PDB file of C-alpha atoms and ligand atoms in Angstrom:
ATOM      1  CA  MET A 158      26.186 -16.959   9.207  1.00  0.00           C
ATOM      2  CA  VAL A 159      22.415 -16.812   9.626  1.00  0.00           C
ATOM      3  CA  THR A 160      21.646 -13.555  11.383  1.00  0.00           C
ATOM      4  CA  ALA A 161      18.431 -12.308  12.970  1.00  0.00           C
ATOM      5  CA  GLU A 162      18.264  -9.909  10.058  1.00  0.00           C
ATOM      6  CA  THR A 163      18.328 -12.730   7.470  1.00  0.00           C
ATOM      7  CA  VAL A 164      15.671 -14.681   9.379  1.00  0.00           C
ATOM      8  CA  SER A 165      13.436 -11.615   9.618  1.00  0.00           C
ATOM      9  CA  LEU A 166      13.799 -10.760   5.918  1.00  0.00           C
ATOM     10  CA  SER A 167      13.158 -14.382   4.871  1.00  0.00           C
ATOM     11  CA  LEU A 168      10.015 -14.516   7.018  1.00  0.00           C
ATOM     12  CA  GLY A 169       9.017 -11.198   5.463  1.00  0.00           C
ATOM     13  CA  SER A 170       9.322 -12.721   2.000  1.00  0.00           C
ATOM     14  CA  LEU A 171       7.267 -15.713   3.126  1.00  0.00           C
ATOM     15  CA  GLY A 172       4.561 -13.413   4.507  1.00  0.00           C
ATOM     16  CA  MET A 173       4.396 -11.688   1.125  1.00  0.00           C
ATOM     17  CA  VAL A 174       4.147 -15.050  -0.674  1.00  0.00           C
ATOM     18  CA  VAL A 175       1.040 -15.734   1.434  1.00  0.00           C
ATOM     19  CA  GLY A 176      -0.281 -12.458   0.007  1.00  0.00           C
ATOM     20  CA  VAL A 177       0.437 -13.659  -3.545  1.00  0.00           C
ATOM     21  CA  VAL A 178      -1.500 -16.888  -2.859  1.00  0.00           C
ATOM     22  CA  ILE A 179      -4.466 -14.902  -1.482  1.00  0.00           C
ATOM     23  CA  TRP A 180      -4.301 -12.689  -4.563  1.00  0.00           C
ATOM     24  CA  TYR A 181      -4.380 -15.722  -6.845  1.00  0.00           C
ATOM     25  CA  ARG A 182      -7.497 -17.013  -5.082  1.00  0.00           C
ATOM     26  CA  LEU A 183      -9.083 -13.566  -5.507  1.00  0.00           C
ATOM     27  CA  TRP A 184      -8.249 -13.548  -9.196  1.00  0.00           C
ATOM     28  CA  ALA A 185      -9.275 -17.138  -9.917  1.00  0.00           C
ATOM     29  CA  GLY A 186     -12.446 -17.034  -7.803  1.00  0.00           C
ATOM     30  CA  SER A 187     -13.682 -13.640  -8.919  1.00  0.00           C
ATOM     31  CA  ASP A 188     -16.862 -13.060 -10.845  1.00  0.00           C
ATOM     32  CA  ALA A 189     -16.311  -9.309 -10.923  1.00  0.00           C
ATOM     33  CA  THR A 190     -16.826  -7.283 -14.085  1.00  0.00           C
ATOM     34  CA  THR A 191     -14.097  -7.559 -16.711  1.00  0.00           C
ATOM     35  CA  ARG A 192     -12.980  -4.041 -15.941  1.00  0.00           C
ATOM     36  CA  GLU A 193     -12.568  -4.820 -12.262  1.00  0.00           C
ATOM     37  CA  ARG A 194     -10.569  -7.921 -13.024  1.00  0.00           C
ATOM     38  CA  GLY A 195      -8.161  -5.543 -14.765  1.00  0.00           C
ATOM     39  CA  ALA A 196      -7.932  -3.541 -11.527  1.00  0.00           C
ATOM     40  CA  PHE A 197      -7.376  -6.774  -9.548  1.00  0.00           C
ATOM     41  CA  VAL A 198      -4.211  -7.390 -11.602  1.00  0.00           C
ATOM     42  CA  TRP A 199      -2.708  -4.273 -10.012  1.00  0.00           C
ATOM     43  CA  ILE A 200      -3.230  -5.779  -6.577  1.00  0.00           C
ATOM     44  CA  ALA A 201      -0.735  -8.532  -7.483  1.00  0.00           C
ATOM     45  CA  VAL A 202       2.002  -5.879  -7.558  1.00  0.00           C
ATOM     46  CA  ILE A 203       1.587  -5.290  -3.802  1.00  0.00           C
ATOM     47  CA  PRO A 204       2.747  -8.666  -2.387  1.00  0.00           C
ATOM     48  CA  GLY A 205       4.526  -9.736  -5.621  1.00  0.00           C
ATOM     49  CA  VAL A 206       7.107  -6.945  -5.712  1.00  0.00           C
ATOM     50  CA  ALA A 207       7.615  -7.181  -1.941  1.00  0.00           C
ATOM     51  CA  ALA A 208       8.133 -10.976  -2.015  1.00  0.00           C
ATOM     52  CA  VAL A 209      10.964 -10.491  -4.529  1.00  0.00           C
ATOM     53  CA  ALA A 210      12.420  -7.456  -2.731  1.00  0.00           C
ATOM     54  CA  TYR A 211      12.473  -9.295   0.619  1.00  0.00           C
ATOM     55  CA  ALA A 212      13.996 -12.443  -0.899  1.00  0.00           C
ATOM     56  CA  LEU A 213      16.777 -10.338  -2.436  1.00  0.00           C
ATOM     57  CA  MET A 214      17.353  -8.431   0.807  1.00  0.00           C
ATOM     58  CA  ALA A 215      17.578 -11.762   2.664  1.00  0.00           C
ATOM     59  CA  LEU A 216      20.325 -12.659   0.165  1.00  0.00           C
ATOM     60  CA  ASN A 217      22.075  -9.413   1.114  1.00  0.00           C
ATOM     61  CA  VAL A 218      21.392  -7.701  -2.202  1.00  0.00           C
ATOM     62  CA  GLY A 219      21.061  -3.919  -2.517  1.00  0.00           C
ATOM     63  CA  PHE A 220      22.510  -2.535   0.700  1.00  0.00           C
ATOM     64  CA  ILE A 221      24.475   0.715   0.731  1.00  0.00           C
ATOM     65  CA  SER A 222      26.300   2.362   3.564  1.00  0.00           C
ATOM     66  CA  VAL A 223      25.285   5.933   4.424  1.00  0.00           C
ATOM     67  CA  GLY A 224      27.517   7.491   7.068  1.00  0.00           C
ATOM     68  CA  GLY A 225      28.108   4.070   8.623  1.00  0.00           C
ATOM     69  CA  VAL A 226      24.410   3.059   8.526  1.00  0.00           C
ATOM     70  CA  GLU A 227      23.437   0.076   6.339  1.00  0.00           C
ATOM     71  CA  VAL A 228      20.468   1.125   4.193  1.00  0.00           C
ATOM     72  CA  PRO A 229      18.437  -1.332   2.075  1.00  0.00           C
ATOM     73  CA  VAL A 230      17.838   0.382  -1.287  1.00  0.00           C
ATOM     74  CA  LEU A 231      15.308  -2.317  -2.212  1.00  0.00           C
ATOM     75  CA  ARG A 232      13.052  -1.312   0.690  1.00  0.00           C
ATOM     76  CA  TYR A 233      12.580   2.085  -0.953  1.00  0.00           C
ATOM     77  CA  VAL A 234      12.216   0.561  -4.448  1.00  0.00           C
ATOM     78  CA  ASP A 235       9.518  -1.708  -3.011  1.00  0.00           C
ATOM     79  CA  TRP A 236       7.736   1.261  -1.398  1.00  0.00           C
ATOM     80  CA  LEU A 237       8.049   3.306  -4.594  1.00  0.00           C
ATOM     81  CA  LEU A 238       6.286   0.592  -6.588  1.00  0.00           C
ATOM     82  CA  THR A 239       3.770  -0.729  -4.058  1.00  0.00           C
ATOM     83  CA  THR A 240       2.553   2.248  -1.980  1.00  0.00           C
ATOM     84  CA  PRO A 241       1.045   3.990  -5.067  1.00  0.00           C
ATOM     85  CA  VAL A 242      -0.982   0.815  -5.682  1.00  0.00           C
ATOM     86  CA  LEU A 243      -2.049   0.531  -2.013  1.00  0.00           C
ATOM     87  CA  ILE A 244      -3.288   4.124  -1.860  1.00  0.00           C
ATOM     88  CA  GLY A 245      -4.410   4.285  -5.513  1.00  0.00           C
ATOM     89  CA  TYR A 246      -6.587   1.189  -5.198  1.00  0.00           C
ATOM     90  CA  ALA A 247      -8.156   2.508  -1.984  1.00  0.00           C
ATOM     91  CA  ALA A 248      -9.078   5.664  -3.944  1.00  0.00           C
ATOM     92  CA  HIS A 249     -10.381   3.506  -6.778  1.00  0.00           C
ATOM     93  CA  ALA A 250     -12.515   1.495  -4.337  1.00  0.00           C
ATOM     94  CA  ALA A 251     -14.035   4.804  -3.207  1.00  0.00           C
ATOM     95  CA  GLY A 252     -14.921   5.443  -6.850  1.00  0.00           C
ATOM     96  CA  ALA A 253     -12.587   8.417  -7.319  1.00  0.00           C
ATOM     97  CA  SER A 254     -11.974   9.859 -10.779  1.00  0.00           C
ATOM     98  CA  ARG A 255      -8.691   9.249 -12.591  1.00  0.00           C
ATOM     99  CA  ARG A 256      -7.731  12.813 -11.835  1.00  0.00           C
ATOM    100  CA  THR A 257      -8.258  12.385  -8.093  1.00  0.00           C
ATOM    101  CA  ILE A 258      -6.417   9.059  -8.073  1.00  0.00           C
ATOM    102  CA  GLY A 259      -3.646  10.774 -10.065  1.00  0.00           C
ATOM    103  CA  TRP A 260      -2.898  13.494  -7.520  1.00  0.00           C
ATOM    104  CA  ILE A 261      -3.114  11.113  -4.585  1.00  0.00           C
ATOM    105  CA  VAL A 262      -0.627   8.737  -6.232  1.00  0.00           C
ATOM    106  CA  ALA A 263       1.643  11.692  -7.114  1.00  0.00           C
ATOM    107  CA  VAL A 264       1.703  12.821  -3.458  1.00  0.00           C
ATOM    108  CA  ASP A 265       2.525   9.250  -2.407  1.00  0.00           C
ATOM    109  CA  VAL A 266       5.403   8.980  -4.901  1.00  0.00           C
ATOM    110  CA  ALA A 267       6.713  12.364  -3.727  1.00  0.00           C
ATOM    111  CA  MET A 268       6.600  11.106  -0.106  1.00  0.00           C
ATOM    112  CA  ILE A 269       8.822   8.110  -0.927  1.00  0.00           C
ATOM    113  CA  VAL A 270      11.228   9.956  -3.265  1.00  0.00           C
ATOM    114  CA  VAL A 271      11.700  12.864  -0.848  1.00  0.00           C
ATOM    115  CA  GLY A 272      12.029  10.344   2.017  1.00  0.00           C
ATOM    116  CA  TRP A 273      14.865   8.703   0.072  1.00  0.00           C
ATOM    117  CA  ALA A 274      16.501  12.111  -0.370  1.00  0.00           C
ATOM    118  CA  GLY A 275      16.454  12.288   3.438  1.00  0.00           C
ATOM    119  CA  VAL A 276      18.290   8.958   3.606  1.00  0.00           C
ATOM    120  CA  VAL A 277      21.204   9.967   1.383  1.00  0.00           C
ATOM    121  CA  THR A 278      21.719  13.474   2.786  1.00  0.00           C
ATOM    122  CA  THR A 279      22.653  14.701   6.252  1.00  0.00           C
ATOM    123  CA  GLY A 280      21.989  17.495   8.719  1.00  0.00           C
ATOM    124  CA  THR A 281      19.446  20.181   7.854  1.00  0.00           C
ATOM    125  CA  THR A 282      18.878  18.827   4.321  1.00  0.00           C
ATOM    126  CA  ARG A 283      17.885  15.484   5.821  1.00  0.00           C
ATOM    127  CA  LEU A 284      15.618  17.205   8.345  1.00  0.00           C
ATOM    128  CA  ALA A 285      14.003  19.261   5.552  1.00  0.00           C
ATOM    129  CA  ALA A 286      13.461  16.108   3.465  1.00  0.00           C
ATOM    130  CA  PHE A 287      11.966  14.252   6.418  1.00  0.00           C
ATOM    131  CA  SER A 288       9.621  17.191   7.095  1.00  0.00           C
ATOM    132  CA  ALA A 289       8.583  17.487   3.429  1.00  0.00           C
ATOM    133  CA  SER A 290       7.984  13.736   3.181  1.00  0.00           C
ATOM    134  CA  SER A 291       5.914  13.883   6.377  1.00  0.00           C
ATOM    135  CA  LEU A 292       3.858  16.718   4.901  1.00  0.00           C
ATOM    136  CA  CYS A 293       3.121  14.469   1.908  1.00  0.00           C
ATOM    137  CA  TYR A 294       2.002  11.803   4.378  1.00  0.00           C
ATOM    138  CA  LEU A 295      -0.370  14.330   5.986  1.00  0.00           C
ATOM    139  CA  GLY A 296      -1.636  15.088   2.464  1.00  0.00           C
ATOM    140  CA  LEU A 297      -2.467  11.387   2.080  1.00  0.00           C
ATOM    141  CA  LEU A 298      -4.341  11.395   5.402  1.00  0.00           C
ATOM    142  CA  TYR A 299      -6.291  14.410   4.139  1.00  0.00           C
ATOM    143  CA  ALA A 300      -7.136  12.491   0.957  1.00  0.00           C
ATOM    144  CA  LEU A 301      -8.200   9.400   2.923  1.00  0.00           C
ATOM    145  CA  TYR A 302     -10.314  11.179   5.540  1.00  0.00           C
ATOM    146  CA  GLY A 303     -11.144  14.544   3.929  1.00  0.00           C
ATOM    147  CA  VAL A 304     -11.680  13.864   0.221  1.00  0.00           C
ATOM    148  CA  LEU A 305     -12.413  10.204  -0.502  1.00  0.00           C
ATOM    149  CA  PRO A 306     -15.265   9.673   2.013  1.00  0.00           C
ATOM    150  CA  ASP A 307     -17.379  12.228   0.085  1.00  0.00           C
ATOM    151  CA  VAL A 308     -16.711  10.359  -3.147  1.00  0.00           C
ATOM    152  CA  ALA A 309     -17.400   6.981  -1.511  1.00  0.00           C
ATOM    153  CA  ALA A 310     -20.706   8.246  -0.087  1.00  0.00           C
ATOM    154  CA  GLU A 311     -22.079   8.017  -3.615  1.00  0.00           C
ATOM    155  CA  ARG A 312     -21.122   4.393  -4.086  1.00  0.00           C
ATOM    156  CA  SER A 313     -23.026   1.213  -3.295  1.00  0.00           C
ATOM    157  CA  GLY A 314     -22.940  -0.147   0.272  1.00  0.00           C
ATOM    158  CA  PRO A 315     -20.506  -3.037  -0.383  1.00  0.00           C
ATOM    159  CA  ARG A 316     -18.150  -0.786  -2.301  1.00  0.00           C
ATOM    160  CA  ARG A 317     -18.219   1.842   0.445  1.00  0.00           C
ATOM    161  CA  ARG A 318     -17.484  -0.788   3.066  1.00  0.00           C
ATOM    162  CA  LEU A 319     -14.431  -1.989   1.130  1.00  0.00           C
ATOM    163  CA  PHE A 320     -13.191   1.604   0.910  1.00  0.00           C
ATOM    164  CA  GLU A 321     -13.659   2.102   4.652  1.00  0.00           C
ATOM    165  CA  VAL A 322     -11.675  -1.028   5.486  1.00  0.00           C
ATOM    166  CA  LEU A 323      -8.793   0.025   3.206  1.00  0.00           C
ATOM    167  CA  GLN A 324      -8.995   3.636   4.419  1.00  0.00           C
ATOM    168  CA  ASN A 325      -8.484   2.660   8.053  1.00  0.00           C
ATOM    169  CA  HIS A 326      -5.951  -0.045   7.270  1.00  0.00           C
ATOM    170  CA  VAL A 327      -3.767   2.423   5.381  1.00  0.00           C
ATOM    171  CA  GLY A 328      -4.524   5.395   7.629  1.00  0.00           C
ATOM    172  CA  LEU A 329      -3.644   3.611  10.874  1.00  0.00           C
ATOM    173  CA  LEU A 330      -0.660   1.485   9.850  1.00  0.00           C
ATOM    174  CA  TRP A 331       1.308   3.942   7.793  1.00  0.00           C
ATOM    175  CA  VAL A 332       1.941   6.276  10.695  1.00  0.00           C
ATOM    176  CA  THR A 333       4.435   3.667  11.950  1.00  0.00           C
ATOM    177  CA  TYR A 334       6.886   4.416   9.132  1.00  0.00           C
ATOM    178  CA  PRO A 335       7.905   8.024   9.868  1.00  0.00           C
ATOM    179  CA  VAL A 336       7.986   7.198  13.610  1.00  0.00           C
ATOM    180  CA  VAL A 337      10.331   4.205  13.143  1.00  0.00           C
ATOM    181  CA  TRP A 338      12.438   6.183  10.683  1.00  0.00           C
ATOM    182  CA  ALA A 339      12.838   9.068  13.149  1.00  0.00           C
ATOM    183  CA  ALA A 340      13.632   6.663  16.020  1.00  0.00           C
ATOM    184  CA  GLY A 341      16.194   4.726  13.940  1.00  0.00           C
ATOM    185  CA  PRO A 342      19.849   5.385  13.081  1.00  0.00           C
ATOM    186  CA  LEU A 343      18.906   7.892  10.338  1.00  0.00           C
ATOM    187  CA  GLY A 344      17.024   9.960  12.925  1.00  0.00           C
ATOM    188  CA  PHE A 345      17.496  10.146  16.697  1.00  0.00           C
ATOM    189  CA  GLY A 346      19.228   6.775  16.919  1.00  0.00           C
ATOM    190  CA  TYR A 347      17.097   5.349  19.752  1.00  0.00           C
ATOM    191  CA  VAL A 348      16.609   2.115  17.784  1.00  0.00           C
ATOM    192  CA  GLU A 349      19.411   0.218  16.030  1.00  0.00           C
ATOM    193  CA  THR A 350      19.306  -1.029  12.433  1.00  0.00           C
ATOM    194  CA  ILE A 351      18.259  -4.552  13.479  1.00  0.00           C
ATOM    195  CA  GLY A 352      15.318  -3.104  15.443  1.00  0.00           C
ATOM    196  CA  VAL A 353      14.272  -1.034  12.435  1.00  0.00           C
ATOM    197  CA  THR A 354      14.490  -4.118  10.196  1.00  0.00           C
ATOM    198  CA  LEU A 355      12.318  -6.210  12.536  1.00  0.00           C
ATOM    199  CA  LEU A 356       9.721  -3.470  12.954  1.00  0.00           C
ATOM    200  CA  ILE A 357       9.535  -2.464   9.286  1.00  0.00           C
ATOM    201  CA  THR A 358       9.381  -6.082   8.096  1.00  0.00           C
ATOM    202  CA  PHE A 359       6.475  -6.762  10.423  1.00  0.00           C
ATOM    203  CA  VAL A 360       4.578  -3.608   9.446  1.00  0.00           C
ATOM    204  CA  ASP A 361       5.288  -4.161   5.716  1.00  0.00           C
ATOM    205  CA  VAL A 362       3.727  -7.644   5.861  1.00  0.00           C
ATOM    206  CA  MET A 363       0.786  -6.264   7.877  1.00  0.00           C
ATOM    207  CA  ALA A 364       0.308  -3.446   5.356  1.00  0.00           C
ATOM    208  CA  LYS A 365       0.304  -5.784   2.363  1.00  0.00           C
ATOM    209  CA  THR A 366      -0.965  -9.317   2.959  1.00  0.00           C
ATOM    210  CA  PRO A 367      -4.119  -8.395   4.973  1.00  0.00           C
ATOM    211  CA  TYR A 368      -4.823  -5.653   2.388  1.00  0.00           C
ATOM    212  CA  VAL A 369      -5.038  -8.280  -0.358  1.00  0.00           C
ATOM    213  CA  TYR A 370      -7.181 -10.399   1.960  1.00  0.00           C
ATOM    214  CA  PHE A 371      -9.596  -7.503   2.591  1.00  0.00           C
ATOM    215  CA  VAL A 372     -10.058  -6.914  -1.140  1.00  0.00           C
ATOM    216  CA  SER A 373     -10.540 -10.654  -1.562  1.00  0.00           C
ATOM    217  CA  VAL A 374     -13.325 -10.950   1.044  1.00  0.00           C
ATOM    218  CA  HIS A 375     -15.044  -7.846  -0.337  1.00  0.00           C
ATOM    219  CA  ARG A 376     -14.689  -8.824  -3.981  1.00  0.00           C
ATOM    220  CA  SER A 377     -18.450  -9.206  -4.457  1.00  0.00           C
ATOM    221  CA  ALA A 378     -18.611  -5.384  -4.163  1.00  0.00           C
ATOM    222  CA  PHE A 379     -17.541  -5.333  -7.794  1.00  0.00           C
ATOM    223  CA  THR A 380     -20.135  -7.663  -9.287  1.00  0.00           C
ATOM    224  CA  ASP A 381     -22.713  -6.100 -11.607  1.00  0.00           C
ATOM    225  CA  ALA A 382     -25.483  -6.566  -9.055  1.00  0.00           C
ATOM    226  CA  ALA A 383     -23.563  -4.692  -6.366  1.00  0.00           C
ATOM    227  CA  GLU A 384     -22.534  -1.964  -8.809  1.00  0.00           C
ATOM    228  CA  THR A 385     -26.040  -1.235 -10.051  1.00  0.00           C
ATOM    229  CA  ALA A 386     -26.932  -0.321  -6.486  1.00  0.00           C
ATOM    230  CA  THR A 387     -24.699   2.719  -7.049  1.00  0.00           C
ATOM    231  CA  THR A 388     -26.504   6.009  -6.626  1.00  0.00           C
ATOM    232  CA  GLY A 389     -24.789   7.659  -9.576  1.00  0.00           C
ATOM    233  CA  SER A 390     -21.608   9.643  -9.050  1.00  0.00           C
ATOM    234  CA  THR A 391     -20.716  12.872 -10.829  1.00  0.00           C
ATOM    235  CA  ASP A 392     -17.051  12.164 -10.179  1.00  0.00           C
ATOM    236  CA  SER A 393     -16.855   9.930 -13.294  1.00  0.00           C
ATOM    237  CA  PRO A 394     -15.733   6.831 -11.408  1.00  0.00           C
ATOM    238  CA  VAL A 395     -13.116   4.629 -13.007  1.00  0.00           C
ATOM    239  CA  GLY A 396     -14.924   1.587 -11.718  1.00  0.00           C
ATOM    240  CA  THR A 397     -18.173   2.041 -13.627  1.00  0.00           C
ATOM    241  CA  PRO A 398     -19.094  -1.449 -14.771  1.00  0.00           C
ATOM    242  CA  ALA A 399     -19.198  -2.369 -18.414  1.00  0.00           C
ATOM    243  CA  ALA A 400     -22.882  -3.084 -18.872  1.00  0.00           C
ATOM    244  CA  ALA A 401     -22.961  -6.445 -20.568  1.00  0.00           C
ATOM    245  CA  ASP A 402     -20.030  -8.504 -19.480  1.00  0.00           C
ATOM    246  CA  GLY A 403     -22.023 -11.058 -17.678  1.00  0.00           C
ATOM    247  CA  GLY A 404     -20.807 -10.648 -14.081  1.00  0.00           C
ATOM    248  CA  GLU A 405     -23.251 -12.259 -11.730  1.00  0.00           C
ATOM    249  CA  ALA A 406     -23.527 -11.812  -8.001  1.00  0.00           C
ATOM    250  CA  THR A 407     -23.179 -15.065  -6.193  1.00  0.00           C
ATOM    251  CA  GLY A 408     -22.887 -13.509  -2.775  1.00  0.00           C
ATOM    252  CA  ASP A 409     -19.619 -15.468  -2.305  1.00  0.00           C
TER     253      ASP A 409
HETATM  254  C1  LIG B 200       9.628   7.785   5.243  1.00  0.00           C
HETATM  255  C2  LIG B 200      10.684   8.762   5.787  1.00  0.00           C
HETATM  256  C3  LIG B 200      10.347  10.136   5.744  1.00  0.00           C
HETATM  257  C4  LIG B 200       9.020  10.478   6.347  1.00  0.00           C
HETATM  258  C5  LIG B 200       7.945   9.547   5.936  1.00  0.00           C
HETATM  259  C6  LIG B 200       8.204   8.290   5.439  1.00  0.00           C
HETATM  260  C7  LIG B 200       7.008   7.464   5.116  1.00  0.00           C
HETATM  261  C8  LIG B 200       6.970   6.247   4.613  1.00  0.00           C
HETATM  262  C9  LIG B 200       5.795   5.474   4.412  1.00  0.00           C
HETATM  263  C10 LIG B 200       5.948   4.234   3.884  1.00  0.00           C
HETATM  264  C11 LIG B 200       4.934   3.291   3.672  1.00  0.00           C
HETATM  265  C12 LIG B 200       5.258   2.064   3.270  1.00  0.00           C
HETATM  266  C13 LIG B 200       4.344   0.984   3.098  1.00  0.00           C
HETATM  267  C14 LIG B 200       4.848  -0.194   2.713  1.00  0.00           C
HETATM  268  C15 LIG B 200       4.053  -1.346   2.535  1.00  0.00           C
HETATM  269  O1  LIG B 200       4.509  -2.427   2.521  1.00  0.00           O
HETATM  270  C16 LIG B 200       9.902   7.550   3.769  1.00  0.00           C
HETATM  271  C17 LIG B 200       9.868   6.516   6.025  1.00  0.00           C
HETATM  272  C18 LIG B 200       6.534  10.071   6.090  1.00  0.00           C
HETATM  273  C19 LIG B 200       4.465   5.985   4.815  1.00  0.00           C
HETATM  274  C20 LIG B 200       2.916   1.145   3.354  1.00  0.00           C
END
């Protein structure tokens, strides 16, 4: 039987495929420095992993029952693989050092892993896990609005603008997740599993496909011409262009 859940998950997969197509156009049409093209490859993970995860979930793969609640394991696997890239690339766009990107990604991974611990436990342990995971989320907001803007201030205008778009995209959308989780069957139970599936699928597609699109429209921020406008960061940016690899600004 085709359920609302299957339809939603299939549409989710389709939405992610759109993201893969946008990524391919970014990759094929880019004249960014060789180093940045390497960073663009990471972006493919965002819609790519999710397209596969959603297709498998639509085929009813990877569900477990926790105290009578159907939980999609693949949703958390997807988040574990893709959220570090979403937040890590935003930090990279700001021009953060490897070290800074490293701790931000570690906090993100902790948020998802501890969140999963909240799924498979009950009572006060679950509440403690939810609280700890939410603290990690607050840590990410601190990184996005308290740490990275200072780093980005030293970057070129186009690069800073890309960071600001990703900063607000991530900062605003992600708050939905703990709220839906708490409202769903694993929390207060105000929203049933089907409601959680519809909401999360929608927000997942919104968090991923437009993200790839934003990087795509701002890709000229990574051409040599845009990069040389940089005012010189002491934070040893990962994105420093290799001097002579021939990238040329075409202004898109
Ligand atoms: C959980 C539950 C515990 C509390 C918190 C959570 C946060 C999850 C987040 C997920 C983001 C997912 C994204 C997916 C993109 O497609 C684990 C739900 C804080 C923020 C951006």
